[in-house]
Coordinates of C-alpha atoms in Angstrom, one line a residue:
Chain A
M1 CA -0.1 -0.1 0.0
R2 CA 1.6 3.2 -0.9
I3 CA 1.7 6.1 1.5
Q4 CA -0.4 9.0 0.1
K5 CA -0.5 12.7 0.5
I6 CA -3.8 14.1 1.9
T7 CA -4.9 16.2 -1.0
Q8 CA -5.5 19.9 -0.6
N9 CA -9.1 21.2 -0.4
N10 CA -10.0 23.9 -2.9
K11 CA -11.5 26.6 -0.6
R12 CA -13.2 28.5 -3.3
H13 CA -16.5 28.7 -1.9
E14 CA -17.2 31.3 1.0
L15 CA -19.9 31.1 3.3
P16 CA -22.7 33.5 2.4
R17 CA -23.1 36.5 4.5
A18 CA -25.0 39.6 3.1
L19 CA -22.7 42.6 3.5
Q20 CA -24.6 45.4 1.6
T21 CA -26.3 47.8 4.2
G22 CA -29.2 48.5 1.8
F23 CA -30.8 45.9 -0.4
P24 CA -29.2 42.4 0.1
S25 CA -27.9 41.0 -3.2
A26 CA -28.9 37.8 -4.7
A27 CA -25.2 37.2 -5.6
T28 CA -24.4 36.4 -1.8
H29 CA -24.8 32.6 -2.1
Y30 CA -22.4 32.6 -5.3
T31 CA -19.6 34.5 -3.5
E32 CA -16.3 32.8 -4.2
T33 CA -12.8 33.7 -2.9
P34 CA -10.8 35.5 -5.4
I35 CA -8.2 33.8 -7.6
D36 CA -5.0 33.3 -5.4
I37 CA -2.1 32.7 -7.7
N38 CA -0.3 30.8 -5.1
Q39 CA -3.2 28.3 -4.9
E40 CA -3.3 27.8 -8.7
L41 CA 0.4 27.4 -9.5
V42 CA 2.0 25.9 -6.4
Y43 CA 1.0 22.2 -6.0
N44 CA 3.5 21.2 -3.4
P45 CA 4.8 24.3 -1.4
E46 CA 6.9 22.3 0.5
A47 CA 9.0 21.1 -2.7
T48 CA 8.5 24.5 -4.7
F49 CA 11.6 26.6 -5.2
Y50 CA 12.0 29.7 -7.6
L51 CA 14.8 30.0 -10.1
R52 CA 16.0 33.1 -12.0
V53 CA 17.3 32.4 -15.6
E54 CA 20.4 34.2 -16.5
G55 CA 21.3 34.5 -20.3
N56 CA 19.7 33.2 -23.1
A57 CA 20.9 29.5 -23.5
Y58 CA 17.4 28.0 -23.3
T59 CA 15.3 30.4 -25.8
H60 CA 14.8 27.1 -28.0
L61 CA 12.4 26.0 -25.0
H62 CA 11.0 29.5 -24.8
I63 CA 12.7 30.2 -21.5
F64 CA 14.5 33.7 -21.7
D65 CA 16.9 35.8 -19.7
N66 CA 15.4 37.1 -16.3
D67 CA 12.5 34.8 -16.4
V68 CA 11.8 32.9 -13.0
L69 CA 11.0 29.2 -13.1
I70 CA 8.6 27.6 -10.7
V71 CA 10.3 24.4 -9.9
D72 CA 8.5 21.4 -8.2
R73 CA 10.5 18.8 -6.8
A74 CA 7.8 16.5 -5.8
L75 CA 6.4 15.9 -9.2
K76 CA 7.4 12.8 -11.3
P77 CA 8.9 13.8 -14.9
Q78 CA 6.7 13.1 -17.8
S79 CA 7.7 12.9 -21.3
K80 CA 6.8 16.5 -22.2
S81 CA 8.2 17.9 -19.0
L82 CA 11.1 20.5 -18.8
L83 CA 13.5 19.6 -15.9
V84 CA 16.0 21.3 -14.0
I85 CA 18.9 18.9 -13.7
T86 CA 22.5 19.3 -12.4
H87 CA 25.1 17.7 -14.6
Q88 CA 29.0 17.6 -13.4
G89 CA 28.1 20.4 -10.5
N90 CA 26.1 22.7 -12.7
F91 CA 22.5 23.5 -13.1
G92 CA 21.0 23.0 -16.3
I93 CA 17.5 22.9 -18.1
Q94 CA 16.5 19.9 -20.3
A95 CA 13.6 18.6 -22.1
Y96 CA 12.8 15.0 -20.5
T97 CA 13.9 13.4 -23.9
Q98 CA 17.3 15.3 -23.8
V99 CA 18.9 14.7 -20.4
P100 CA 22.3 13.7 -20.5
P101 CA 23.4 10.5 -18.9
E102 CA 24.8 11.1 -15.3
S103 CA 22.8 14.0 -14.6
I104 CA 20.7 14.2 -11.4
L105 CA 17.2 15.5 -11.3
W106 CA 16.7 18.5 -9.1
G107 CA 13.2 19.4 -10.1
V108 CA 10.3 19.6 -12.7
I109 CA 9.7 23.0 -14.1
T110 CA 5.8 23.9 -13.8
Y111 CA 5.5 27.4 -14.8
V112 CA 7.8 30.0 -16.6
I113 CA 7.2 33.7 -15.4
H114 CA 8.2 36.1 -18.2
D115 CA 7.8 39.7 -17.7
V116 CA 6.9 41.4 -21.0
R117 CA 6.9 44.8 -19.6
Chain B
M1 CA 5.5 4.6 18.2
I2 CA 7.6 7.9 18.4
A3 CA 9.8 8.8 15.4
L4 CA 12.8 11.2 15.8
V5 CA 13.4 12.8 12.5
D6 CA 16.8 15.0 12.3
C7 CA 18.6 16.5 9.5
N8 CA 22.2 15.6 9.0
S9 CA 24.4 18.5 9.2
F10 CA 21.6 20.6 8.8
Y11 CA 23.0 24.2 8.1
A12 CA 25.7 22.6 5.7
S13 CA 23.1 20.5 3.9
C14 CA 20.7 23.6 3.4
E15 CA 23.6 25.3 1.6
L16 CA 24.4 22.1 -0.4
V17 CA 21.0 21.9 -1.7
F18 CA 21.8 25.0 -3.9
C19 CA 25.3 24.2 -4.8
P20 CA 25.7 21.2 -6.8
D21 CA 29.2 22.1 -7.5
L22 CA 30.0 21.5 -4.0
W23 CA 28.4 18.1 -3.5
G24 CA 30.9 15.5 -2.2
K25 CA 33.5 18.3 -1.4
P26 CA 34.1 19.6 2.3
V27 CA 31.8 22.4 3.3
V28 CA 31.5 24.1 6.7
V29 CA 29.4 26.9 8.2
L30 CA 30.5 29.6 10.3
S31 CA 28.8 31.5 13.5
N32 CA 28.1 34.9 14.0
N33 CA 31.1 37.2 12.9
D34 CA 32.5 34.2 11.0
G35 CA 34.2 33.2 14.0
C36 CA 33.8 29.6 14.9
I37 CA 32.6 26.4 13.0
I38 CA 29.0 25.3 13.7
A39 CA 28.5 22.8 11.1
A40 CA 30.3 20.6 8.7
N41 CA 29.2 18.1 6.2
K42 CA 30.3 14.5 6.2
E43 CA 33.5 15.3 4.1
A44 CA 34.6 18.1 6.1
K45 CA 34.2 15.8 9.4
A46 CA 36.2 13.1 7.9
L47 CA 39.2 15.5 7.7
A48 CA 41.2 15.6 10.7
H49 CA 41.5 18.9 12.8
I50 CA 38.3 20.2 12.1
P51 CA 36.6 20.0 15.5
M52 CA 33.2 21.5 15.8
F53 CA 33.1 25.0 17.4
E54 CA 36.7 25.5 16.6
P55 CA 37.6 29.2 16.0
V56 CA 38.4 29.6 12.3
F57 CA 41.5 31.6 12.8
K58 CA 43.2 28.6 14.6
I59 CA 42.6 26.6 11.5
K60 CA 42.7 28.5 8.6
S61 CA 45.6 26.8 7.1
V62 CA 43.9 23.3 7.3
L63 CA 40.8 24.8 5.8
E64 CA 42.7 26.4 3.0
A65 CA 45.0 23.3 2.5
H66 CA 41.8 21.0 1.9
Q67 CA 40.1 23.6 -0.1
V68 CA 37.1 23.5 2.6
H69 CA 34.4 25.8 1.3
M70 CA 33.0 28.2 4.1
F71 CA 29.6 30.0 4.5
S72 CA 28.7 32.5 6.9
S73 CA 25.4 31.4 8.6
N74 CA 22.3 32.2 6.6
Y75 CA 19.7 31.7 9.6
T76 CA 16.8 32.9 7.1
L77 CA 17.5 30.2 4.6
Y78 CA 17.8 27.5 7.5
G79 CA 14.6 28.6 9.2
E80 CA 12.8 28.5 6.2
M81 CA 14.1 25.1 5.0
S82 CA 13.4 23.8 8.5
Q83 CA 9.6 24.9 8.0
R84 CA 9.4 23.0 4.9
V85 CA 10.6 19.7 6.7
V86 CA 8.0 20.5 9.6
Q87 CA 5.1 20.7 6.9
I88 CA 6.2 17.6 5.1
L89 CA 6.4 15.6 8.5
K90 CA 2.9 16.8 9.4
Q91 CA 1.6 14.8 6.0
F92 CA 2.6 11.7 8.1
S93 CA 1.1 12.6 11.3
P94 CA -0.9 15.5 12.8
M95 CA 1.1 15.2 16.2
V96 CA 4.6 16.6 15.3
E97 CA 6.6 18.2 18.1
V98 CA 9.2 20.6 16.6
Y99 CA 12.2 20.0 19.0
S100 CA 15.0 22.3 17.4
I101 CA 15.6 23.8 14.0
D102 CA 16.6 20.3 12.7
E103 CA 14.8 17.7 14.8
S104 CA 11.3 16.9 15.3
F105 CA 9.4 14.2 17.0
V106 CA 6.4 12.5 15.2
W107 CA 3.6 10.5 16.8
L108 CA 3.1 7.5 14.5
S109 CA -0.3 5.5 14.5
T110 CA 0.0 1.8 13.9
P111 CA 0.7 1.1 10.2
I112 CA -2.1 -0.9 8.1
G113 CA -0.6 -2.7 5.5
T114 CA 2.8 -1.5 5.9
S115 CA 5.4 -1.6 8.7
Y116 CA 7.3 1.2 10.8
L117 CA 10.3 0.6 8.9
E118 CA 8.6 1.4 5.4
I119 CA 7.1 4.5 6.9
G120 CA 10.5 5.6 8.3
H121 CA 12.0 5.3 4.8
A122 CA 9.2 6.9 3.3
I123 CA 9.6 9.9 5.6
K124 CA 13.5 10.0 4.7
N125 CA 12.8 9.7 1.1
R126 CA 10.0 12.4 0.7
I127 CA 12.0 14.8 2.7
F128 CA 15.1 14.3 0.3
K129 CA 13.1 14.4 -2.6
Y130 CA 11.1 17.5 -1.6
T131 CA 14.0 19.6 0.0
G132 CA 17.1 17.8 -0.8
L133 CA 18.0 17.5 2.8
P134 CA 19.2 14.2 4.2
V135 CA 17.8 13.0 7.5
G136 CA 18.0 10.0 9.7
V137 CA 14.9 8.7 11.4
G138 CA 14.5 6.7 14.8
I139 CA 11.3 4.8 15.7
A140 CA 10.8 3.7 19.2
P141 CA 8.0 3.4 21.9
T142 CA 9.4 6.4 23.7
K143 CA 11.0 9.8 23.0
A144 CA 14.3 8.7 24.5
L145 CA 14.7 5.7 22.8
A146 CA 13.8 7.3 19.5
K147 CA 16.7 9.6 19.9
L148 CA 18.8 6.5 20.7
A149 CA 17.2 4.9 17.6
N150 CA 18.3 8.1 15.5
K151 CA 21.9 8.0 16.8
L152 CA 22.3 4.3 15.7
A153 CA 20.4 4.9 12.4
K154 CA 23.2 7.2 11.4
K155 CA 26.2 5.6 13.1
D156 CA 25.5 2.0 11.4
P157 CA 25.3 2.0 7.7
A158 CA 23.3 -1.0 7.7
H159 CA 20.4 0.8 8.7
A160 CA 20.3 3.1 5.7
H161 CA 19.6 6.1 8.2
V162 CA 16.3 4.5 9.6
C163 CA 16.4 2.5 12.7
V164 CA 13.3 0.9 14.5
L165 CA 13.2 -0.5 17.9
N166 CA 10.1 -2.6 17.8
T167 CA 10.9 -5.7 19.9
Q168 CA 12.5 -6.3 23.3
H169 CA 15.3 -7.8 21.6
D170 CA 16.1 -4.9 19.3
R171 CA 15.8 -2.5 22.3
K172 CA 18.4 -4.7 24.4
K173 CA 20.9 -4.7 21.5
A174 CA 20.5 -1.1 20.9
L175 CA 20.9 -0.1 24.5
Q176 CA 24.0 -2.3 24.6
K177 CA 25.7 -0.3 21.7
T178 CA 25.1 3.1 23.2
P179 CA 27.9 4.6 25.2
I180 CA 26.3 6.2 28.3
Q181 CA 27.9 9.6 27.6
T182 CA 25.8 10.0 24.4
V183 CA 22.4 9.2 25.8
W184 CA 20.1 12.2 25.4
G185 CA 19.7 13.5 29.0
I186 CA 22.8 12.3 30.5
G187 CA 25.3 15.3 31.1
A188 CA 29.0 14.9 31.4
R189 CA 29.2 15.0 35.1
Q190 CA 26.5 12.4 35.3
A191 CA 28.2 10.3 32.8
K192 CA 31.4 10.5 34.9
K193 CA 29.4 9.5 37.9
L194 CA 27.9 6.5 36.2
K195 CA 31.1 5.3 34.6
H196 CA 32.7 5.4 38.0
I197 CA 30.3 2.6 39.2
G198 CA 31.0 0.6 36.2
V199 CA 28.1 1.8 34.0
D200 CA 29.1 2.6 30.7
T201 CA 26.4 1.8 28.3
A202 CA 22.7 2.8 28.1
Y203 CA 21.9 -0.8 28.9
A204 CA 23.7 -1.0 32.2
F205 CA 22.0 2.3 33.3
T206 CA 18.6 0.6 32.7
Q207 CA 19.8 -2.3 34.8
L208 CA 20.3 -0.2 37.8
P209 CA 18.0 0.0 40.7
R210 CA 15.3 2.6 39.9
A211 CA 15.3 4.0 43.7
W212 CA 19.2 4.4 43.1
V213 CA 18.6 6.3 40.0
R214 CA 15.9 8.5 41.7
R215 CA 18.3 9.3 44.6
E216 CA 21.3 9.9 42.5
L217 CA 20.1 11.6 39.2
T218 CA 16.8 13.0 40.6
V219 CA 13.5 12.9 39.0
T220 CA 14.9 13.8 35.6
G221 CA 17.1 10.9 35.6
E222 CA 14.4 8.7 36.8
R223 CA 12.1 9.6 33.8
L224 CA 15.1 9.0 31.5
W225 CA 15.4 5.5 33.1
K226 CA 11.7 4.9 32.8
E227 CA 11.6 6.1 29.0
L228 CA 14.6 3.7 28.1
H229 CA 12.6 1.0 29.8
G230 CA 9.7 1.5 27.2
A231 CA 7.5 3.6 29.5
R232 CA 6.5 7.0 28.3
C233 CA 7.1 9.8 30.6
L234 CA 7.9 12.6 28.5
K235 CA 4.6 14.4 27.1
F236 CA 4.1 15.6 23.7
Q237 CA 4.5 19.3 23.4
T238 CA 3.3 21.9 21.1
Q239 CA 4.4 25.0 22.5
P240 CA 7.6 25.8 24.3
P241 CA 7.5 27.0 27.7
C242 CA 7.5 30.7 28.1
K243 CA 10.9 32.0 28.4
K244 CA 12.0 33.7 31.9
A245 CA 14.4 35.7 30.4
I246 CA 15.0 37.1 26.8
G247 CA 18.5 38.4 25.7
T248 CA 20.6 38.8 22.8
A249 CA 24.5 39.9 22.8
K250 CA 26.2 39.8 19.4
S251 CA 29.6 40.9 18.9
F252 CA 30.3 44.1 16.8
G253 CA 31.9 43.7 13.2
K254 CA 34.8 45.6 14.5
K255 CA 35.8 46.9 18.0
L256 CA 33.9 50.0 18.8
D257 CA 34.6 53.0 21.2
D258 CA 32.2 55.4 19.7
L259 CA 29.1 55.6 22.3
S260 CA 26.8 56.5 19.4
L261 CA 27.4 53.7 17.4
I262 CA 27.1 51.2 20.4
E263 CA 23.5 52.8 21.2
E264 CA 22.6 52.1 17.6
A265 CA 23.5 48.4 18.3
C266 CA 22.0 48.3 21.7
A267 CA 18.5 49.8 20.5
S268 CA 18.6 47.2 17.5
Y269 CA 19.1 44.5 20.0
V270 CA 16.3 45.8 22.4
A271 CA 13.8 45.9 19.3
E272 CA 14.8 42.2 18.8
V273 CA 14.1 41.0 22.4
S274 CA 10.9 43.2 22.4
E275 CA 9.8 41.5 19.4
A276 CA 10.2 38.1 21.0
L277 CA 8.7 39.2 24.2
R278 CA 5.6 40.3 22.3
S279 CA 5.6 36.9 20.5
Q280 CA 5.0 35.4 23.9
H281 CA 2.4 37.7 25.0
A282 CA 4.1 39.0 27.9
C283 CA 5.7 41.9 29.6
A284 CA 9.1 42.5 31.2
R285 CA 10.0 44.6 34.4
Y286 CA 13.9 44.5 34.3
L287 CA 16.2 45.3 31.5
S288 CA 19.9 44.7 32.0
V289 CA 22.6 45.9 29.9
F290 CA 26.3 44.8 29.7
L291 CA 29.3 46.1 27.9
Q292 CA 32.5 44.3 27.3
T293 CA 35.7 44.6 25.6
N294 CA 37.5 41.6 23.9
F295 CA 38.8 39.2 26.4
H296 CA 40.8 37.3 24.1
S297 CA 43.0 40.3 23.5
K298 CA 46.3 40.1 25.2
T299 CA 47.3 43.8 24.9
A300 CA 43.8 45.7 25.0
E301 CA 42.7 47.4 28.1
Q302 CA 39.8 45.2 29.6
Y303 CA 36.4 46.5 30.8
Y304 CA 33.1 44.7 31.6
N305 CA 30.1 46.2 33.4
S306 CA 26.7 45.6 33.6
T307 CA 23.6 47.2 35.1
T308 CA 19.9 46.5 35.5
Y309 CA 17.2 49.3 35.0
T310 CA 13.8 48.6 36.7
L311 CA 10.7 49.7 34.7
P312 CA 7.9 51.6 36.5
Y313 CA 5.7 48.7 35.3
H314 CA 5.8 45.4 33.2
T315 CA 5.9 46.4 29.8
Q316 CA 6.5 45.5 26.2
N317 CA 6.7 48.7 24.5
T318 CA 10.0 48.8 22.5
L319 CA 10.3 52.7 22.9
L320 CA 10.1 52.6 26.6
L321 CA 12.5 49.8 26.6
T322 CA 15.0 51.5 24.3
Q323 CA 15.0 54.7 26.6
A324 CA 15.5 52.6 29.5
A325 CA 18.5 50.8 27.8
R326 CA 20.0 54.1 26.6
Y327 CA 20.1 55.1 30.2
A328 CA 21.4 52.0 31.6
L329 CA 24.0 51.9 28.6
H330 CA 25.1 55.7 29.6
K331 CA 25.6 54.5 33.1
I332 CA 28.0 51.8 32.4
Y333 CA 29.9 53.2 29.2
K334 CA 33.6 54.5 29.7
P335 CA 35.3 56.2 26.8
G336 CA 38.7 55.0 25.8
Y337 CA 38.0 51.2 25.6
L338 CA 37.5 49.3 22.5
Y339 CA 34.3 47.5 23.1
K340 CA 33.5 44.1 21.5
K341 CA 30.0 43.5 22.3
V342 CA 26.9 45.0 24.1
G343 CA 24.1 42.8 25.5
V344 CA 20.6 43.3 26.2
T345 CA 18.3 40.9 28.7
L346 CA 14.8 41.4 29.8
S347 CA 13.6 39.7 32.8
G348 CA 10.8 39.8 35.3
I349 CA 8.5 38.5 32.5
V350 CA 4.9 38.0 33.2
P351 CA 2.1 37.3 30.8
K352 CA 0.5 40.3 29.4
S353 CA -2.9 39.7 31.2
N354 CA -1.3 39.7 34.6
V355 CA 0.3 43.2 34.3
Q356 CA -1.1 46.1 36.8
G357 CA -0.1 49.7 36.7
N358 CA 1.5 51.3 39.8
L359 CA 0.1 54.2 41.3
F360 CA 2.4 56.9 39.5
A361 CA 2.5 55.4 36.3
A362 CA 0.5 53.1 34.0
P363 CA 0.5 51.6 30.7
K364 CA -1.4 53.6 27.9
H365 CA -3.7 51.3 25.9
T366 CA -2.5 53.2 22.6
D367 CA 0.9 51.5 23.4
T368 CA -0.4 48.1 22.5
R369 CA -1.8 49.3 19.0
L370 CA 1.2 51.2 18.2
M371 CA 3.4 47.9 19.0
H372 CA 0.9 45.8 17.0
I373 CA 1.1 48.1 13.9
I374 CA 4.9 48.4 14.1
D375 CA 5.2 44.4 14.0
T376 CA 2.6 43.9 11.3
L377 CA 4.5 46.3 9.3
N378 CA 8.0 44.8 10.0
I379 CA 6.5 41.4 9.2
K380 CA 5.2 42.6 5.9
Y381 CA 8.1 44.8 4.8
G382 CA 11.0 43.3 6.5
K383 CA 13.1 43.2 9.8
G384 CA 13.7 46.3 11.3
Q385 CA 11.9 48.6 8.5
I386 CA 10.0 50.5 11.4
A387 CA 12.3 51.0 14.1
S388 CA 13.4 53.8 16.9
A389 CA 15.5 56.6 15.7
L390 CA 18.2 55.5 18.0
T391 CA 18.7 52.5 15.8
G392 CA 20.3 54.9 13.4
W393 CA 21.4 54.2 9.9
R394 CA 25.0 53.1 10.4
K395 CA 24.3 49.3 10.6
K396 CA 27.2 48.6 8.6
E397 CA 29.6 50.0 11.0
W398 CA 28.8 47.9 14.0
E399 CA 26.9 44.9 12.4
L400 CA 28.5 41.5 12.5
I401 CA 30.5 40.3 9.7
K402 CA 29.1 37.7 7.3
E403 CA 31.6 37.6 4.5
Q404 CA 30.3 34.6 2.7
R405 CA 26.5 34.5 3.3
S406 CA 24.6 32.7 0.5
S407 CA 21.6 34.2 -0.9
R408 CA 18.0 34.1 1.0
Y409 CA 17.1 31.9 -2.1
T410 CA 13.5 31.1 -0.4
T411 CA 12.4 34.3 1.1
Q412 CA 14.0 37.1 -1.1
W413 CA 12.5 37.7 -4.6
N414 CA 15.6 39.6 -5.7
E415 CA 18.2 36.7 -4.3
L416 CA 16.7 33.9 -6.1
L417 CA 19.1 30.9 -7.0
K418 CA 20.4 31.7 -10.7
I419 CA 20.5 29.0 -13.4
R420 CA 22.3 29.9 -16.8

């Protein structure tokens, strides 16, 4: 029997409470909590790290200079995964299919944050 | 059963998670002011002449010869990594007692369809996968035995860092393998006393008559004796007991003789201890300040003095405490000396709910709100963002040295680990 993690409850529904001082709105029972990016993008907070990309070595993977990677160490790599690996003492980003031998998995990239301003 | 999970060479291991170029190489972590070694990974420990807490200047040549990489302590990073480990442990059980920054006790319920050994390995593997930190796990019926099992898990490679003491036979063998001075709860003097009567292992200790242990080692020794026999005496604690005194005394980065700089350091330390005081919802009546020169110097003039200021009523107001500290510091400061450190201690601590004013002065209710706002802002924007003016803006001139501190990879957005 595998020991499994207790999955997180998605607490998006709020208990209804009319806050209007005048006429209470019919929308009260449909209230939900606002979108929280932390909840949507981070699956395993204890295993999630943020890495800053320097340089343009990974533009072929659509990862650019100054991007921030959300890296999850808890996820199992899949065929389409982009991985952070260490190879001969250095960090590197590789697609699952292109991982060099003798490299060690550090984490799976889930999202790339790219500032477009 | 109770598991004791602790990280191997915790501070060094935290640094190594982010430095694959140092894996397999000797690494040490230094104390405040880069003075002594407070952590070493297994490659550094294997090198002779690198004992723990050794001042760096004494072994600088050894460190350089073996290319030992040195890190200044990065407590922010270690604290955050420690929280991750605790959260992972809570996935295995709701009853987790955080014993120290790198050790926790976990209460495990009877496994169904698996064994304690498998759970121990699952804990170890999950912590390593999620955080990169290597840990050891000891599982036994009591806290003291779990600690013992944990030590064996590390010492004996056959265990692969997980040791379970499930049966009487296992417990007996484990107790026989454990030298008495390494038992948790037995101090150096007690170990000496026991060795004197021929007790040199934990097993021999358990064979002593209970009444003798009670008489010679007091009730704490007796509790340990019972725990090693498999009877639980030490309770599960979620909160540490309230501190009776809170103090801090960090050395300066360089020796100071300027009173105004010492005042700045002193005011910063007062802010720190006041925060700790408020976090346990308490107030203090006495504030002590001490000032000392460098005792290690053979040539410098030596001076040490301290004084205690009695506040008009128990308070947790940083501003009031800062004024008191300034007054106290002025009383003991003498010009012409090169001071190494100033220390601040709060005592006469009582819970906030018990505070009474006195006839001539009373705490203002607005004080509490002011402190609360300051604390909230500092939590949000960073340590010391809002502070009394006495803390000044010349921190670099007295702050302790951390030449080689790594980035705060997990708490500062502009200090993220870089990948190229």
